[in-house]
Coordinates of C-alpha atoms in Angstrom, one line a residue:
Chain E
X1 CA 0.0 0.0 0.0
X2 CA 1.6 3.3 -1.1
X3 CA -0.6 5.6 1.0
X4 CA -0.1 9.1 -0.3
X5 CA 2.4 10.0 -3.0
X6 CA 3.5 13.5 -4.0
X7 CA 5.4 14.6 -7.1
X8 CA 7.9 16.2 -7.6
X9 CA 9.9 15.6 -4.5
X10 CA 11.5 19.0 -5.0
X11 CA 11.6 21.7 -7.6
X12 CA 13.3 25.0 -8.3
X13 CA 11.0 27.3 -10.2
X14 CA 11.4 30.7 -11.9
X15 CA 9.0 33.4 -10.7
X16 CA 6.1 33.8 -13.0
X17 CA 6.1 30.2 -14.1
X18 CA 3.1 27.9 -13.7
X19 CA 3.5 24.7 -11.6
X20 CA 1.3 21.8 -10.6
X21 CA 2.1 19.7 -7.6
X22 CA 0.6 16.3 -7.8
X23 CA -0.9 14.2 -5.0
X24 CA -2.4 10.8 -5.2
X25 CA -3.8 8.5 -2.5
X26 CA -4.8 4.9 -2.7
X27 CA -6.7 4.7 0.6
X28 CA -10.1 5.7 -0.8
X29 CA -10.3 8.6 1.7
X30 CA -12.9 11.1 0.9
X31 CA -11.2 14.2 2.4
X32 CA -8.0 15.6 1.1
X33 CA -5.9 18.7 2.0
X34 CA -3.0 20.8 0.9
X35 CA -0.8 22.5 3.5
X36 CA 2.3 24.6 3.3
X37 CA 4.9 24.5 6.1
X38 CA 7.3 27.4 6.7
X39 CA 10.0 27.7 9.3
X40 CA 8.6 29.0 12.6
X41 CA 5.0 28.7 11.5
X42 CA 2.5 25.9 11.9
X43 CA 1.1 24.0 9.0
X44 CA -1.3 26.3 7.1
X45 CA -4.2 25.0 5.1
X46 CA -4.3 26.1 1.5
X47 CA -7.3 24.2 0.1
X48 CA -9.3 21.2 1.0
X49 CA -11.8 18.8 -0.6
X50 CA -14.3 16.9 1.5
X51 CA -15.3 14.6 -1.4
X52 CA -14.7 14.2 -5.1
X53 CA -16.2 17.1 -7.1
X54 CA -16.0 19.6 -4.2
X55 CA -13.2 21.9 -3.0
X56 CA -12.9 24.7 -0.4
X57 CA -10.6 27.5 0.5
X58 CA -8.4 27.2 3.6
X59 CA -6.4 29.8 5.5
X60 CA -4.0 30.9 2.7
X61 CA -5.6 30.1 -0.7
X62 CA -4.4 33.2 -2.7
X63 CA -2.2 32.2 -5.7
X64 CA -3.2 28.6 -5.6
X65 CA -6.0 26.5 -7.2
X66 CA -7.1 22.9 -6.8
X67 CA -9.3 20.4 -8.5
X68 CA -10.8 17.1 -7.4
X69 CA -12.0 15.2 -10.4
X70 CA -11.9 11.8 -8.7
X71 CA -11.3 10.3 -5.2
X72 CA -7.6 9.6 -5.6
X73 CA -6.1 12.7 -7.1
X74 CA -5.9 16.3 -5.7
X75 CA -3.5 18.5 -7.7
X76 CA -2.4 21.9 -6.5
X77 CA -1.6 24.6 -9.1
X78 CA 0.4 27.7 -8.8
X79 CA -0.7 29.9 -11.7
X80 CA 2.2 32.3 -11.6
X81 CA 4.7 31.5 -8.9
X82 CA 6.2 34.2 -6.6
X83 CA 9.1 33.9 -4.2
X84 CA 6.8 34.0 -1.2
X85 CA 5.5 30.6 -2.3
X86 CA 8.8 29.0 -1.5
X87 CA 7.8 26.4 1.1
X88 CA 7.4 22.7 1.8
X89 CA 4.0 21.6 0.6
X90 CA 2.2 18.6 2.2
X91 CA -0.8 16.8 0.8
X92 CA -2.9 14.9 3.3
X93 CA -6.0 12.7 3.3
X94 CA -8.2 11.7 6.2
X95 CA -10.5 8.9 7.3
X96 CA -13.1 8.9 10.1
X97 CA -13.1 5.8 12.4
X98 CA -14.8 5.5 15.7
X99 CA -15.7 9.2 15.6
X100 CA -12.1 10.2 15.2
X101 CA -10.7 11.8 12.1
X102 CA -7.0 11.2 11.4
X103 CA -5.0 12.9 8.7
X104 CA -2.3 11.0 6.9
X105 CA 0.4 13.0 5.1
X106 CA 2.4 12.6 1.9
X107 CA 6.2 13.0 1.9
X108 CA 6.0 16.6 0.8
X109 CA 7.3 18.7 -2.1
X110 CA 10.0 21.2 -1.4
X111 CA 9.5 24.2 -3.7
X112 CA 12.0 27.1 -4.2
X113 CA 10.8 30.0 -6.3
X114 CA 13.5 32.3 -7.5
Chain P
X1 CA -8.3 35.0 16.3
X2 CA -7.3 31.4 16.7
X3 CA -4.1 30.5 18.4
X4 CA -2.1 27.4 19.3
X5 CA 0.9 28.0 21.6
X6 CA 3.7 25.5 22.2
X7 CA 7.3 26.0 23.3
X8 CA 9.7 26.4 20.4
X9 CA 12.3 24.0 21.6
X10 CA 13.0 21.6 24.6
X11 CA 16.0 19.5 25.6
X12 CA 15.8 16.3 27.5
X13 CA 18.1 13.4 28.4
X14 CA 17.8 9.8 27.1
X15 CA 15.9 7.6 29.4
X16 CA 14.1 10.6 31.1
X17 CA 10.6 11.9 30.9
X18 CA 9.5 15.1 29.1
X19 CA 6.2 17.0 29.0
X20 CA 5.4 19.2 26.0
X21 CA 2.6 21.7 26.7
X22 CA 0.1 23.2 24.3
X23 CA -2.5 25.9 25.0
X24 CA -5.1 26.9 22.5
X25 CA -7.7 29.5 21.8
X26 CA -10.0 28.5 19.0
X27 CA -13.5 29.1 17.7
X28 CA -15.0 25.9 18.9
X29 CA -13.4 22.6 19.8
X30 CA -13.8 19.2 18.1
X31 CA -10.7 17.4 19.3
X32 CA -7.0 17.9 19.8
X33 CA -4.3 16.0 18.0
X34 CA -0.6 15.4 18.5
X35 CA 1.7 14.6 15.6
X36 CA 5.4 13.8 15.4
X37 CA 7.5 15.1 12.6
X38 CA 11.1 14.1 12.1
X39 CA 13.3 16.5 10.2
X40 CA 12.7 16.5 6.5
X41 CA 9.8 14.1 6.8
X42 CA 6.0 14.3 7.0
X43 CA 4.0 14.5 10.2
X44 CA 2.7 11.2 11.6
X45 CA -0.3 10.8 13.9
X46 CA 0.4 10.2 17.6
X47 CA -2.7 10.8 19.7
X48 CA -6.2 12.3 19.8
X49 CA -8.1 13.7 22.7
X50 CA -11.7 15.0 22.6
X51 CA -12.7 14.4 26.3
X52 CA -10.9 15.6 29.4
X53 CA -8.4 13.3 30.8
X54 CA -5.4 11.2 30.0
X55 CA -4.9 8.9 27.0
X56 CA -2.1 6.5 27.3
X57 CA -0.4 4.8 24.3
X58 CA 2.8 3.0 25.2
X59 CA 5.5 5.4 26.1
X60 CA 3.4 8.4 25.0
X61 CA 0.5 9.9 26.9
X62 CA -1.7 12.9 26.0
X63 CA -3.8 14.9 28.5
X64 CA -6.6 17.4 27.8
X65 CA -8.4 20.0 29.9
X66 CA -11.0 21.7 27.7
X67 CA -12.0 24.2 30.4
X68 CA -8.4 25.4 30.5
X69 CA -7.7 25.2 26.8
X70 CA -4.7 23.0 27.6
X71 CA -3.1 19.8 26.6
X72 CA 0.2 18.1 27.1
X73 CA 2.1 15.3 25.5
X74 CA 4.2 13.1 27.9
X75 CA 7.0 11.1 26.6
X76 CA 8.6 8.5 28.9
X77 CA 11.8 6.5 28.7
X78 CA 13.1 8.8 26.1
X79 CA 15.1 7.3 23.2
X80 CA 17.3 9.1 20.7
X81 CA 14.8 8.4 18.0
X82 CA 12.3 10.6 19.8
X83 CA 14.3 13.6 18.7
X84 CA 11.7 15.3 16.4
X85 CA 9.2 18.1 16.3
X86 CA 5.9 17.6 18.1
X87 CA 2.9 19.4 16.6
X88 CA -0.3 20.2 18.5
X89 CA -3.4 20.8 16.4
X90 CA -7.0 21.6 17.3
X91 CA -10.1 20.9 15.2
X92 CA -12.3 24.0 15.3
X93 CA -16.0 24.6 14.9
X94 CA -15.7 24.3 11.1
X95 CA -13.9 20.9 11.6
X96 CA -10.7 22.4 10.2
X97 CA -7.3 21.7 11.9
X98 CA -5.5 24.7 13.4
X99 CA -1.8 23.8 13.9
X100 CA 0.7 25.0 16.3
X101 CA 4.2 25.8 15.1
X102 CA 5.6 22.7 16.8
X103 CA 8.1 22.0 19.6
X104 CA 11.5 20.8 18.6
X105 CA 12.6 18.1 21.1
X106 CA 16.3 17.5 21.4
X107 CA 17.4 14.3 23.2
X108 CA 20.9 14.2 24.6
X109 CA 22.7 11.0 25.6

């Protein structure tokens, strides 16, 4: 079982370029999330999806877009990258069991925007 | 606003006990989570508290007081592999997770 995979592992991107970070899960979880993690700050939610076909904005959605065409895939797109989007990006999915929701994280994508 | 506070860094000795505190102010409460994150890796789930009291899971225990907006993670019989960041997160009234910045735990021999 792979769990959650993310691609690429890392990327250096020129400012102004478009970039899509890929996320795929094989656990059939309904909910998926994109976070960014910056030094000294907690994980911040960018976008989320409670089920295939729906998406919602998190705490820091500006400059990012997502789509959820099916249960497994949840890509994150930076339409025109800026240096402030340099960060580590984590995709997560969650399941509810016994009234408790647990999030499982992918390995992350390290993005440097120059 | 919503806020999760944890110490930035703590140091402890191998074999000892350490308590990592977390205080929170959120719009609503639907559970508190602790995650472990080793450097360069993804966070992994440790514990979940929704009712007041202590939840024990092996060497790790987590405590919650909802009236005080307070939780702690207790790590016993510390091992070098426990060196990591420990993240506290609270699920708010919208069922979204609000994350603390994490506590970096350094274990010394």
